[in-house]
Amino acid sequence: MKIVLARDYQHLSRLGASLVTRAIKQKPNLVLGLATGETPLGLYQELVKLYRQGNLDFSRVVTFNLDEYYGLPPDDPHSYHYYMETNFFKHVNLRRENVHLPPGRPENVVAACAAYEAAIAAAGGIDLQILGIGQNGHIGFNEPGAALNATTHLVDLAPETILANARFFSCVEEVPRRAISMGIGTIMKARRILLLASGEDKALAVAQALEGPVTTRVPASLLQLHPCVTVILDRAAAGQLNGKTNREEEPVCC
Ligand code: GLP
């Protein structure tokens, strides 16, 4: 695991974008796993900037998002479909047929989850998966206690996740109670992982994930078992690390 300390959120976003850019330049048909939430917004802005400057071409890139709220249609402003569309997809030259998100309102959940896994496999597997981290250590929507080998599935959100994500809705009652998420098994199969964390409210989860025991109680701690993870943290998110972990200045990846 490579841990990179960024000066601040903007620096973190730039470092993340440069890692993604390098991966796309090395493999123009990169299969890129995408995350939502507040943390990767700066990364998406940087990628859009690089695309507009003519430094990045998404025409052959294939994307798979981690998760979607269960029950929300794609045009709901709270859905992750809408988030991706407004913050990233409509600003770059990704081809529509190359963009994938779990459906929020599938007729048959089990079949839709199996189809999502099959689509990832058909694309050749995820080359680079971008992740954020929840305050309780969740990745995607894999909450504490999630099965290690789970693939894409319907999950019940933890009460603390519902509360944390209420800031995106007008009230906590509006936050969906369930989501469809890639499982830990899906995430761990990605060839490379880029985890981003920013802010003091992530510091405990980051310390537990990077330096604590590997346990399903902190889903992100399972990343310690992955052979190629780069973690980019700003100072606040790194605030509770004990200092023993090696840190680097630049996000080289395996
Ligand atoms: C949600 C998403 C996660 C994300 C997490 C943290 O629960 N499902 O993928 O990492 O929130 O979000 P934020 O970056 O807004 O703190």
PDB file of C-alpha atoms and ligand atoms in Angstrom:
ATOM      1  CA  MET A   1       0.000   0.000   0.000  1.00  0.00           C
ATOM      2  CA  LYS A   2       1.376   3.395  -0.954  1.00  0.00           C
ATOM      3  CA  ILE A   3       0.294   6.328   1.153  1.00  0.00           C
ATOM      4  CA  VAL A   4       0.662   9.773  -0.346  1.00  0.00           C
ATOM      5  CA  LEU A   5       0.250  12.903   1.743  1.00  0.00           C
ATOM      6  CA  ALA A   6      -1.256  15.861  -0.063  1.00  0.00           C
ATOM      7  CA  ARG A   7      -0.987  19.418   1.211  1.00  0.00           C
ATOM      8  CA  ASP A   8      -4.716  20.038   0.918  1.00  0.00           C
ATOM      9  CA  TYR A   9      -7.829  18.958  -0.932  1.00  0.00           C
ATOM     10  CA  GLN A  10      -6.859  20.655  -4.182  1.00  0.00           C
ATOM     11  CA  HIS A  11      -3.455  18.981  -4.145  1.00  0.00           C
ATOM     12  CA  LEU A  12      -5.107  15.620  -3.378  1.00  0.00           C
ATOM     13  CA  SER A  13      -7.439  16.077  -6.346  1.00  0.00           C
ATOM     14  CA  ARG A  14      -4.535  16.965  -8.663  1.00  0.00           C
ATOM     15  CA  LEU A  15      -2.451  13.995  -7.525  1.00  0.00           C
ATOM     16  CA  GLY A  16      -5.434  11.693  -8.016  1.00  0.00           C
ATOM     17  CA  ALA A  17      -6.088  13.104 -11.484  1.00  0.00           C
ATOM     18  CA  SER A  18      -2.464  12.659 -12.495  1.00  0.00           C
ATOM     19  CA  LEU A  19      -2.557   8.996 -11.448  1.00  0.00           C
ATOM     20  CA  VAL A  20      -5.754   8.426 -13.447  1.00  0.00           C
ATOM     21  CA  THR A  21      -4.307  10.324 -16.409  1.00  0.00           C
ATOM     22  CA  ARG A  22      -1.178   8.174 -16.415  1.00  0.00           C
ATOM     23  CA  ALA A  23      -3.282   5.026 -16.298  1.00  0.00           C
ATOM     24  CA  ILE A  24      -5.350   6.182 -19.302  1.00  0.00           C
ATOM     25  CA  LYS A  25      -2.252   7.150 -21.264  1.00  0.00           C
ATOM     26  CA  GLN A  26      -0.754   3.718 -20.591  1.00  0.00           C
ATOM     27  CA  LYS A  27      -3.996   1.968 -21.520  1.00  0.00           C
ATOM     28  CA  PRO A  28      -6.406   4.122 -23.575  1.00  0.00           C
ATOM     29  CA  ASN A  29      -9.176   1.511 -23.158  1.00  0.00           C
ATOM     30  CA  LEU A  30      -8.784   1.528 -19.371  1.00  0.00           C
ATOM     31  CA  VAL A  31     -11.643   0.006 -17.356  1.00  0.00           C
ATOM     32  CA  LEU A  32     -12.120   2.620 -14.669  1.00  0.00           C
ATOM     33  CA  GLY A  33     -14.158   2.121 -11.514  1.00  0.00           C
ATOM     34  CA  LEU A  34     -15.763   5.344 -10.303  1.00  0.00           C
ATOM     35  CA  ALA A  35     -16.913   6.610  -6.919  1.00  0.00           C
ATOM     36  CA  THR A  36     -19.354   9.297  -5.829  1.00  0.00           C
ATOM     37  CA  GLY A  37     -19.631  11.468  -2.715  1.00  0.00           C
ATOM     38  CA  GLU A  38     -17.964  14.770  -1.999  1.00  0.00           C
ATOM     39  CA  THR A  39     -14.375  13.497  -2.003  1.00  0.00           C
ATOM     40  CA  PRO A  40     -13.869  12.722  -5.720  1.00  0.00           C
ATOM     41  CA  LEU A  41     -15.545  15.947  -6.946  1.00  0.00           C
ATOM     42  CA  GLY A  42     -12.192  17.758  -7.182  1.00  0.00           C
ATOM     43  CA  LEU A  43     -10.682  14.797  -9.027  1.00  0.00           C
ATOM     44  CA  TYR A  44     -13.492  14.903 -11.586  1.00  0.00           C
ATOM     45  CA  GLN A  45     -13.006  18.663 -12.022  1.00  0.00           C
ATOM     46  CA  GLU A  46      -9.293  18.114 -12.644  1.00  0.00           C
ATOM     47  CA  LEU A  47      -9.996  15.359 -15.166  1.00  0.00           C
ATOM     48  CA  VAL A  48     -12.488  17.585 -16.993  1.00  0.00           C
ATOM     49  CA  LYS A  49      -9.884  20.355 -17.072  1.00  0.00           C
ATOM     50  CA  LEU A  50      -7.272  18.016 -18.519  1.00  0.00           C
ATOM     51  CA  TYR A  51      -9.751  16.802 -21.129  1.00  0.00           C
ATOM     52  CA  ARG A  52     -10.640  20.385 -22.141  1.00  0.00           C
ATOM     53  CA  GLN A  53      -6.949  21.203 -22.460  1.00  0.00           C
ATOM     54  CA  GLY A  54      -6.635  18.302 -24.892  1.00  0.00           C
ATOM     55  CA  ASN A  55      -4.477  16.234 -22.533  1.00  0.00           C
ATOM     56  CA  LEU A  56      -6.890  13.398 -21.951  1.00  0.00           C
ATOM     57  CA  ASP A  57      -9.055  11.251 -24.198  1.00  0.00           C
ATOM     58  CA  PHE A  58     -11.892   9.174 -22.740  1.00  0.00           C
ATOM     59  CA  SER A  59     -13.172   7.865 -26.074  1.00  0.00           C
ATOM     60  CA  ARG A  60     -12.053   4.298 -25.360  1.00  0.00           C
ATOM     61  CA  VAL A  61     -12.324   4.356 -21.563  1.00  0.00           C
ATOM     62  CA  VAL A  62     -14.974   2.099 -20.002  1.00  0.00           C
ATOM     63  CA  THR A  63     -16.431   3.030 -16.604  1.00  0.00           C
ATOM     64  CA  PHE A  64     -18.257   1.166 -13.847  1.00  0.00           C
ATOM     65  CA  ASN A  65     -19.629   3.017 -10.852  1.00  0.00           C
ATOM     66  CA  LEU A  66     -19.488   1.512  -7.409  1.00  0.00           C
ATOM     67  CA  ASP A  67     -23.050   1.986  -6.312  1.00  0.00           C
ATOM     68  CA  GLU A  68     -26.482   3.570  -6.625  1.00  0.00           C
ATOM     69  CA  TYR A  69     -29.275   4.263  -4.167  1.00  0.00           C
ATOM     70  CA  TYR A  70     -32.016   1.679  -4.420  1.00  0.00           C
ATOM     71  CA  GLY A  71     -35.333   3.115  -5.579  1.00  0.00           C
ATOM     72  CA  LEU A  72     -34.066   6.330  -7.182  1.00  0.00           C
ATOM     73  CA  PRO A  73     -34.589   6.848 -10.922  1.00  0.00           C
ATOM     74  CA  PRO A  74     -31.569   8.101 -12.897  1.00  0.00           C
ATOM     75  CA  ASP A  75     -33.024  11.601 -13.289  1.00  0.00           C
ATOM     76  CA  ASP A  76     -33.469  12.083  -9.529  1.00  0.00           C
ATOM     77  CA  PRO A  77     -30.978  14.793  -8.516  1.00  0.00           C
ATOM     78  CA  HIS A  78     -29.983  12.671  -5.498  1.00  0.00           C
ATOM     79  CA  SER A  79     -29.145   9.629  -7.587  1.00  0.00           C
ATOM     80  CA  TYR A  80     -25.574   8.729  -8.406  1.00  0.00           C
ATOM     81  CA  HIS A  81     -26.581   8.546 -12.088  1.00  0.00           C
ATOM     82  CA  TYR A  82     -27.433  12.233 -11.879  1.00  0.00           C
ATOM     83  CA  TYR A  83     -24.278  13.042  -9.891  1.00  0.00           C
ATOM     84  CA  MET A  84     -22.053  11.340 -12.484  1.00  0.00           C
ATOM     85  CA  GLU A  85     -23.858  12.933 -15.385  1.00  0.00           C
ATOM     86  CA  THR A  86     -23.648  16.475 -14.035  1.00  0.00           C
ATOM     87  CA  ASN A  87     -20.187  16.280 -12.464  1.00  0.00           C
ATOM     88  CA  PHE A  88     -18.326  14.240 -15.030  1.00  0.00           C
ATOM     89  CA  PHE A  89     -19.937  12.368 -17.911  1.00  0.00           C
ATOM     90  CA  LYS A  90     -21.455  15.314 -19.762  1.00  0.00           C
ATOM     91  CA  HIS A  91     -18.163  17.200 -19.679  1.00  0.00           C
ATOM     92  CA  VAL A  92     -15.915  14.571 -21.295  1.00  0.00           C
ATOM     93  CA  ASN A  93     -15.919  12.373 -24.400  1.00  0.00           C
ATOM     94  CA  LEU A  94     -16.887   9.082 -22.763  1.00  0.00           C
ATOM     95  CA  ARG A  95     -19.087   7.012 -25.062  1.00  0.00           C
ATOM     96  CA  ARG A  96     -22.495   6.340 -23.570  1.00  0.00           C
ATOM     97  CA  GLU A  97     -22.251   2.625 -24.255  1.00  0.00           C
ATOM     98  CA  ASN A  98     -19.037   2.506 -22.235  1.00  0.00           C
ATOM     99  CA  VAL A  99     -20.587   3.994 -19.087  1.00  0.00           C
ATOM    100  CA  HIS A 100     -22.119   1.685 -16.476  1.00  0.00           C
ATOM    101  CA  LEU A 101     -23.835   2.229 -13.141  1.00  0.00           C
ATOM    102  CA  PRO A 102     -25.866  -0.219 -11.078  1.00  0.00           C
ATOM    103  CA  PRO A 103     -29.552   0.467 -11.827  1.00  0.00           C
ATOM    104  CA  GLY A 104     -31.468   2.155  -8.997  1.00  0.00           C
ATOM    105  CA  ARG A 105     -34.809   0.610  -9.873  1.00  0.00           C
ATOM    106  CA  PRO A 106     -34.219  -2.784 -11.454  1.00  0.00           C
ATOM    107  CA  GLU A 107     -37.222  -5.031 -12.062  1.00  0.00           C
ATOM    108  CA  ASN A 108     -35.250  -7.977 -10.777  1.00  0.00           C
ATOM    109  CA  VAL A 109     -32.497  -7.068  -8.320  1.00  0.00           C
ATOM    110  CA  VAL A 110     -30.706 -10.409  -8.394  1.00  0.00           C
ATOM    111  CA  ALA A 111     -30.640 -10.511 -12.193  1.00  0.00           C
ATOM    112  CA  ALA A 112     -29.511  -6.879 -12.410  1.00  0.00           C
ATOM    113  CA  CYS A 113     -26.649  -7.482  -9.955  1.00  0.00           C
ATOM    114  CA  ALA A 114     -25.554 -10.588 -11.872  1.00  0.00           C
ATOM    115  CA  ALA A 115     -25.719  -8.631 -15.146  1.00  0.00           C
ATOM    116  CA  TYR A 116     -23.545  -5.879 -13.649  1.00  0.00           C
ATOM    117  CA  GLU A 117     -20.908  -8.391 -12.589  1.00  0.00           C
ATOM    118  CA  ALA A 118     -21.093 -10.028 -16.026  1.00  0.00           C
ATOM    119  CA  ALA A 119     -20.586  -6.644 -17.716  1.00  0.00           C
ATOM    120  CA  ILE A 120     -17.480  -5.981 -15.597  1.00  0.00           C
ATOM    121  CA  ALA A 121     -16.111  -9.411 -16.487  1.00  0.00           C
ATOM    122  CA  ALA A 122     -16.926  -8.918 -20.193  1.00  0.00           C
ATOM    123  CA  ALA A 123     -14.991  -5.643 -20.149  1.00  0.00           C
ATOM    124  CA  GLY A 124     -11.953  -7.554 -18.870  1.00  0.00           C
ATOM    125  CA  GLY A 125     -12.268  -6.587 -15.198  1.00  0.00           C
ATOM    126  CA  ILE A 126     -11.608  -3.245 -13.552  1.00  0.00           C
ATOM    127  CA  ASP A 127      -8.101  -1.882 -14.130  1.00  0.00           C
ATOM    128  CA  LEU A 128      -8.267   1.021 -11.700  1.00  0.00           C
ATOM    129  CA  GLN A 129     -10.924   1.498  -9.037  1.00  0.00           C
ATOM    130  CA  ILE A 130     -11.372   4.897  -7.401  1.00  0.00           C
ATOM    131  CA  LEU A 131     -12.695   4.759  -3.833  1.00  0.00           C
ATOM    132  CA  GLY A 132     -13.738   7.151  -1.108  1.00  0.00           C
ATOM    133  CA  ILE A 133     -14.244   6.037   2.472  1.00  0.00           C
ATOM    134  CA  GLY A 134     -17.213   6.436   4.797  1.00  0.00           C
ATOM    135  CA  GLN A 135     -16.761   7.661   8.367  1.00  0.00           C
ATOM    136  CA  ASN A 136     -17.445   4.105   9.504  1.00  0.00           C
ATOM    137  CA  GLY A 137     -14.844   2.732   7.103  1.00  0.00           C
ATOM    138  CA  HIS A 138     -17.250   1.677   4.376  1.00  0.00           C
ATOM    139  CA  ILE A 139     -16.165   1.421   0.745  1.00  0.00           C
ATOM    140  CA  GLY A 140     -18.783   1.639  -1.955  1.00  0.00           C
ATOM    141  CA  PHE A 141     -21.787   0.939   0.234  1.00  0.00           C
ATOM    142  CA  ASN A 142     -20.187  -2.065   1.917  1.00  0.00           C
ATOM    143  CA  GLU A 143     -20.972  -1.416   5.532  1.00  0.00           C
ATOM    144  CA  PRO A 144     -19.214  -2.876   8.602  1.00  0.00           C
ATOM    145  CA  GLY A 145     -19.764  -6.617   8.677  1.00  0.00           C
ATOM    146  CA  ALA A 146     -20.058  -6.964   4.898  1.00  0.00           C
ATOM    147  CA  ALA A 147     -19.127 -10.346   3.456  1.00  0.00           C
ATOM    148  CA  LEU A 148     -15.581 -10.578   2.145  1.00  0.00           C
ATOM    149  CA  ASN A 149     -16.463 -12.303  -1.082  1.00  0.00           C
ATOM    150  CA  ALA A 150     -19.658 -10.391  -1.895  1.00  0.00           C
ATOM    151  CA  THR A 151     -20.267  -9.329  -5.463  1.00  0.00           C
ATOM    152  CA  THR A 152     -22.730  -6.629  -6.567  1.00  0.00           C
ATOM    153  CA  HIS A 153     -25.752  -6.836  -4.273  1.00  0.00           C
ATOM    154  CA  LEU A 154     -28.534  -4.986  -2.502  1.00  0.00           C
ATOM    155  CA  VAL A 155     -27.314  -3.570   0.816  1.00  0.00           C
ATOM    156  CA  ASP A 156     -28.969  -2.031   3.860  1.00  0.00           C
ATOM    157  CA  LEU A 157     -27.282   1.250   4.707  1.00  0.00           C
ATOM    158  CA  ALA A 158     -25.934   1.627   8.240  1.00  0.00           C
ATOM    159  CA  PRO A 159     -27.705   4.267  10.364  1.00  0.00           C
ATOM    160  CA  GLU A 160     -24.493   6.338  10.508  1.00  0.00           C
ATOM    161  CA  THR A 161     -24.225   6.306   6.700  1.00  0.00           C
ATOM    162  CA  ILE A 162     -27.828   7.471   6.375  1.00  0.00           C
ATOM    163  CA  LEU A 163     -27.052  10.313   8.788  1.00  0.00           C
ATOM    164  CA  ALA A 164     -23.754  11.203   7.067  1.00  0.00           C
ATOM    165  CA  ASN A 165     -25.381  11.288   3.633  1.00  0.00           C
ATOM    166  CA  ALA A 166     -28.415  13.291   4.831  1.00  0.00           C
ATOM    167  CA  ARG A 167     -26.407  16.440   3.964  1.00  0.00           C
ATOM    168  CA  PHE A 168     -27.153  15.770   0.294  1.00  0.00           C
ATOM    169  CA  PHE A 169     -30.938  15.530   0.912  1.00  0.00           C
ATOM    170  CA  SER A 170     -33.408  17.983   2.390  1.00  0.00           C
ATOM    171  CA  CYS A 171     -33.924  15.783   5.457  1.00  0.00           C
ATOM    172  CA  VAL A 172     -32.692  12.472   6.828  1.00  0.00           C
ATOM    173  CA  GLU A 173     -36.040  10.776   6.122  1.00  0.00           C
ATOM    174  CA  GLU A 174     -35.439  11.308   2.399  1.00  0.00           C
ATOM    175  CA  VAL A 175     -32.213   9.265   2.360  1.00  0.00           C
ATOM    176  CA  PRO A 176     -32.856   5.849   0.796  1.00  0.00           C
ATOM    177  CA  ARG A 177     -32.339   2.999   3.248  1.00  0.00           C
ATOM    178  CA  ARG A 178     -30.861   0.659   0.692  1.00  0.00           C
ATOM    179  CA  ALA A 179     -28.451   0.721  -2.219  1.00  0.00           C
ATOM    180  CA  ILE A 180     -27.061  -1.535  -4.899  1.00  0.00           C
ATOM    181  CA  SER A 181     -23.305  -1.731  -4.498  1.00  0.00           C
ATOM    182  CA  MET A 182     -20.351  -3.613  -5.877  1.00  0.00           C
ATOM    183  CA  GLY A 183     -19.316  -5.997  -3.126  1.00  0.00           C
ATOM    184  CA  ILE A 184     -15.955  -6.210  -1.381  1.00  0.00           C
ATOM    185  CA  GLY A 185     -15.205  -9.186  -3.627  1.00  0.00           C
ATOM    186  CA  THR A 186     -15.813  -7.051  -6.738  1.00  0.00           C
ATOM    187  CA  ILE A 187     -13.643  -4.216  -5.419  1.00  0.00           C
ATOM    188  CA  MET A 188     -10.797  -6.520  -4.378  1.00  0.00           C
ATOM    189  CA  LYS A 189     -10.650  -7.958  -7.900  1.00  0.00           C
ATOM    190  CA  ALA A 190      -9.726  -4.557  -9.372  1.00  0.00           C
ATOM    191  CA  ARG A 191      -6.095  -4.589 -10.511  1.00  0.00           C
ATOM    192  CA  ARG A 192      -5.317  -1.242  -8.931  1.00  0.00           C
ATOM    193  CA  ILE A 193      -7.120   0.806  -6.328  1.00  0.00           C
ATOM    194  CA  LEU A 194      -6.928   4.524  -5.618  1.00  0.00           C
ATOM    195  CA  LEU A 195      -8.436   5.509  -2.282  1.00  0.00           C
ATOM    196  CA  LEU A 196      -8.986   9.206  -1.568  1.00  0.00           C
ATOM    197  CA  ALA A 197      -9.777  10.664   1.836  1.00  0.00           C
ATOM    198  CA  SER A 198     -10.083  14.269   2.884  1.00  0.00           C
ATOM    199  CA  GLY A 199     -10.994  15.977   6.139  1.00  0.00           C
ATOM    200  CA  GLU A 200     -10.804  15.411   9.852  1.00  0.00           C
ATOM    201  CA  ASP A 201     -14.054  13.454   9.933  1.00  0.00           C
ATOM    202  CA  LYS A 202     -12.301  10.687   7.979  1.00  0.00           C
ATOM    203  CA  ALA A 203      -9.157  10.565  10.140  1.00  0.00           C
ATOM    204  CA  LEU A 204     -10.292   7.782  12.478  1.00  0.00           C
ATOM    205  CA  ALA A 205     -11.617   5.594   9.657  1.00  0.00           C
ATOM    206  CA  VAL A 206      -8.372   6.149   7.729  1.00  0.00           C
ATOM    207  CA  ALA A 207      -6.196   5.195  10.713  1.00  0.00           C
ATOM    208  CA  GLN A 208      -8.284   2.088  11.365  1.00  0.00           C
ATOM    209  CA  ALA A 209      -8.276   1.131   7.692  1.00  0.00           C
ATOM    210  CA  LEU A 210      -4.540   1.605   7.109  1.00  0.00           C
ATOM    211  CA  GLU A 211      -3.025   0.722  10.475  1.00  0.00           C
ATOM    212  CA  GLY A 212      -5.659  -1.275  12.336  1.00  0.00           C
ATOM    213  CA  PRO A 213      -6.398  -4.986  12.109  1.00  0.00           C
ATOM    214  CA  VAL A 214      -7.882  -6.330   8.898  1.00  0.00           C
ATOM    215  CA  THR A 215     -11.515  -6.798   9.831  1.00  0.00           C
ATOM    216  CA  THR A 216     -14.892  -6.672   8.145  1.00  0.00           C
ATOM    217  CA  ARG A 217     -15.871  -4.274  10.954  1.00  0.00           C
ATOM    218  CA  VAL A 218     -13.802  -1.698   9.010  1.00  0.00           C
ATOM    219  CA  PRO A 219     -14.404  -2.682   5.367  1.00  0.00           C
ATOM    220  CA  ALA A 220     -11.601  -0.442   4.044  1.00  0.00           C
ATOM    221  CA  SER A 221      -9.060  -2.345   6.188  1.00  0.00           C
ATOM    222  CA  LEU A 222      -9.427  -5.233   3.724  1.00  0.00           C
ATOM    223  CA  LEU A 223      -7.509  -3.087   1.251  1.00  0.00           C
ATOM    224  CA  GLN A 224      -4.381  -3.963   3.262  1.00  0.00           C
ATOM    225  CA  LEU A 225      -4.658  -7.365   1.583  1.00  0.00           C
ATOM    226  CA  HIS A 226      -4.764  -5.928  -1.946  1.00  0.00           C
ATOM    227  CA  PRO A 227      -1.441  -5.959  -3.846  1.00  0.00           C
ATOM    228  CA  CYS A 228      -1.752  -2.519  -5.467  1.00  0.00           C
ATOM    229  CA  VAL A 229      -3.401   0.266  -3.509  1.00  0.00           C
ATOM    230  CA  THR A 230      -2.491   3.948  -3.553  1.00  0.00           C
ATOM    231  CA  VAL A 231      -4.031   6.083  -0.820  1.00  0.00           C
ATOM    232  CA  ILE A 232      -4.003   9.862  -1.184  1.00  0.00           C
ATOM    233  CA  LEU A 233      -4.796  11.782   1.994  1.00  0.00           C
ATOM    234  CA  ASP A 234      -4.870  15.423   2.895  1.00  0.00           C
ATOM    235  CA  ARG A 235      -3.308  16.438   6.224  1.00  0.00           C
ATOM    236  CA  ALA A 236      -6.594  16.386   8.108  1.00  0.00           C
ATOM    237  CA  ALA A 237      -7.491  12.865   6.970  1.00  0.00           C
ATOM    238  CA  ALA A 238      -3.990  11.677   7.892  1.00  0.00           C
ATOM    239  CA  GLY A 239      -4.257  13.267  11.345  1.00  0.00           C
ATOM    240  CA  GLN A 240      -4.690  10.043  13.315  1.00  0.00           C
ATOM    241  CA  LEU A 241      -2.061   7.914  11.588  1.00  0.00           C
ATOM    242  CA  ASN A 242       0.600   6.827  14.044  1.00  0.00           C
ATOM    243  CA  GLY A 243       3.468   7.856  11.795  1.00  0.00           C
ATOM    244  CA  LYS A 244       4.824   4.354  11.308  1.00  0.00           C
ATOM    245  CA  THR A 245       3.277   4.001   7.899  1.00  0.00           C
ATOM    246  CA  ASN A 246       5.587   4.941   5.037  1.00  0.00           C
ATOM    247  CA  ARG A 247       4.463   7.990   3.150  1.00  0.00           C
ATOM    248  CA  GLU A 248       5.441   9.184  -0.254  1.00  0.00           C
ATOM    249  CA  GLU A 249       5.326  12.452  -2.091  1.00  0.00           C
ATOM    250  CA  GLU A 250       4.094  11.242  -5.459  1.00  0.00           C
ATOM    251  CA  PRO A 251       1.459   8.619  -6.227  1.00  0.00           C
ATOM    252  CA  VAL A 252       3.392   6.010  -8.165  1.00  0.00           C
ATOM    253  CA  CYS A 253       1.448   2.814  -8.541  1.00  0.00           C
ATOM    254  CA  CYS A 254       2.507  -0.783  -9.052  1.00  0.00           C
TER     255      CYS A 254
HETATM  256  C1  GLP B   1     -21.073   7.257   0.093  1.00  0.00           C
HETATM  257  C2  GLP B   1     -20.568   6.464  -1.099  1.00  0.00           C
HETATM  258  C3  GLP B   1     -19.119   6.081  -0.946  1.00  0.00           C
HETATM  259  C4  GLP B   1     -18.313   7.276  -0.499  1.00  0.00           C
HETATM  260  C5  GLP B   1     -18.794   7.732   0.847  1.00  0.00           C
HETATM  261  C6  GLP B   1     -18.027   8.916   1.389  1.00  0.00           C
HETATM  262  O1  GLP B   1     -21.575   6.486   1.098  1.00  0.00           O
HETATM  263  N1  GLP B   1     -21.338   5.299  -1.337  1.00  0.00           N
HETATM  264  O2  GLP B   1     -18.643   5.564  -2.175  1.00  0.00           O
HETATM  265  O3  GLP B   1     -16.951   6.948  -0.451  1.00  0.00           O
HETATM  266  O4  GLP B   1     -20.142   8.123   0.695  1.00  0.00           O
HETATM  267  O5  GLP B   1     -18.506  10.068   0.824  1.00  0.00           O
HETATM  268  P1  GLP B   1     -17.897  11.502   0.949  1.00  0.00           P
HETATM  269  O6  GLP B   1     -16.781  11.534  -0.006  1.00  0.00           O
HETATM  270  O7  GLP B   1     -19.010  12.413   0.552  1.00  0.00           O
HETATM  271  O8  GLP B   1     -17.488  11.670   2.352  1.00  0.00           O
END
